[in-house]
mmCIF file of C-alpha atoms in Angstrom:
data_model
loop_
_atom_site.group_PDB
_atom_site.id
_atom_site.type_symbol
_atom_site.label_atom_id
_atom_site.label_comp_id
_atom_site.label_asym_id
_atom_site.label_seq_id
_atom_site.Cartn_x
_atom_site.Cartn_y
_atom_site.Cartn_z
ATOM 1 C CA MET A 6 260.367 39.823 -21.802
ATOM 2 C CA ASN A 7 259.241 35.543 -21.839
ATOM 3 C CA GLY A 8 261.299 34.321 -24.030
ATOM 4 C CA ARG A 9 264.253 36.644 -24.842
ATOM 5 C CA THR A 10 267.496 36.505 -24.184
ATOM 6 C CA VAL A 11 268.292 40.460 -24.099
ATOM 7 C CA LEU A 12 271.443 40.930 -25.906
ATOM 8 C CA GLU A 13 272.441 44.929 -24.998
ATOM 9 C CA ARG A 14 270.685 48.150 -23.946
ATOM 10 C CA PHE A 15 270.822 51.678 -25.105
ATOM 11 C CA PRO A 16 269.741 54.477 -24.747
ATOM 12 C CA ALA A 17 266.741 55.999 -26.314
ATOM 13 C CA GLY A 18 268.373 59.543 -27.033
ATOM 14 C CA GLY A 19 271.172 58.236 -29.263
ATOM 15 C CA PRO A 20 272.792 61.251 -31.270
ATOM 16 C CA ARG A 21 270.182 62.914 -34.292
ATOM 17 C CA GLY A 22 270.484 60.519 -37.821
ATOM 18 C CA SER A 23 271.894 57.275 -35.635
ATOM 19 C CA TRP A 24 270.498 54.607 -35.310
ATOM 20 C CA PRO A 25 273.190 52.225 -32.817
ATOM 21 C CA ALA A 26 270.214 49.545 -31.722
ATOM 22 C CA GLU A 27 269.545 48.810 -35.116
ATOM 23 C CA GLU A 28 273.318 48.669 -36.569
ATOM 24 C CA PHE A 29 274.123 46.126 -33.155
ATOM 25 C CA ALA A 30 270.542 44.229 -34.718
ATOM 26 C CA GLN A 31 271.932 44.563 -37.848
ATOM 27 C CA ALA A 32 275.280 42.715 -37.438
ATOM 28 C CA ARG A 33 274.023 40.177 -34.635
ATOM 29 C CA ARG A 34 271.800 39.001 -38.257
ATOM 30 C CA LEU A 35 274.078 39.147 -40.069
ATOM 31 C CA GLU A 36 276.549 36.459 -38.384
ATOM 32 C CA GLY A 37 273.574 34.246 -38.401
ATOM 33 C CA LEU A 38 271.275 35.971 -34.156
ATOM 34 C CA PRO A 39 266.811 36.827 -35.304
ATOM 35 C CA ALA A 40 268.202 39.955 -33.521
ATOM 36 C CA GLU A 41 265.329 42.305 -33.012
ATOM 37 C CA VAL A 42 264.674 45.635 -30.949
ATOM 38 C CA VAL A 43 262.413 46.267 -28.239
ATOM 39 C CA MET A 44 261.428 49.479 -26.649
ATOM 40 C CA ASP A 45 261.851 48.929 -23.319
ATOM 41 C CA LEU A 46 259.004 51.864 -22.181
ATOM 42 C CA ALA A 47 259.535 51.963 -18.436
ATOM 43 C CA THR A 48 263.191 52.418 -19.182
ATOM 44 C CA ASP A 49 263.524 54.397 -22.171
ATOM 45 C CA MET A 50 265.138 52.096 -24.002
ATOM 46 C CA PHE A 51 266.261 50.340 -27.437
ATOM 47 C CA LEU A 52 266.703 46.802 -26.656
ATOM 48 C CA VAL A 53 268.690 44.085 -28.625
ATOM 49 C CA VAL A 54 267.458 41.096 -28.657
ATOM 50 C CA VAL A 55 266.835 37.282 -29.122
ATOM 51 C CA ARG A 56 263.628 35.067 -28.900
ATOM 52 C CA ARG A 57 264.478 31.787 -26.706
ATOM 53 C CA GLY A 58 262.999 28.101 -27.615
ATOM 54 C CA GLY A 59 262.660 29.051 -32.011
ATOM 55 C CA ASP A 60 259.469 30.624 -31.015
ATOM 56 C CA ALA A 61 259.066 33.294 -34.044
ATOM 57 C CA ALA A 62 255.522 32.634 -34.551
ATOM 58 C CA GLY A 63 255.750 36.787 -31.999
ATOM 59 C CA ASP A 64 254.335 37.545 -28.377
ATOM 60 C CA ALA A 65 253.443 40.493 -29.661
ATOM 61 C CA ALA A 66 254.084 42.573 -25.858
ATOM 62 C CA ALA A 67 257.435 43.325 -25.733
#
């Protein structure tokens, strides 16, 4: 997770049809933050993150 700030964590086992991490990230994007959702396999959590330093080019490893 180099170069990223975690805004919020959500358990992967949410209710069926519910996407709380995506909804949270969308709300942050509407506020102007380039938030995205990534999966942390080690903790089985969805993380809403913002890249630090404007590194939007992409570091594919999450």
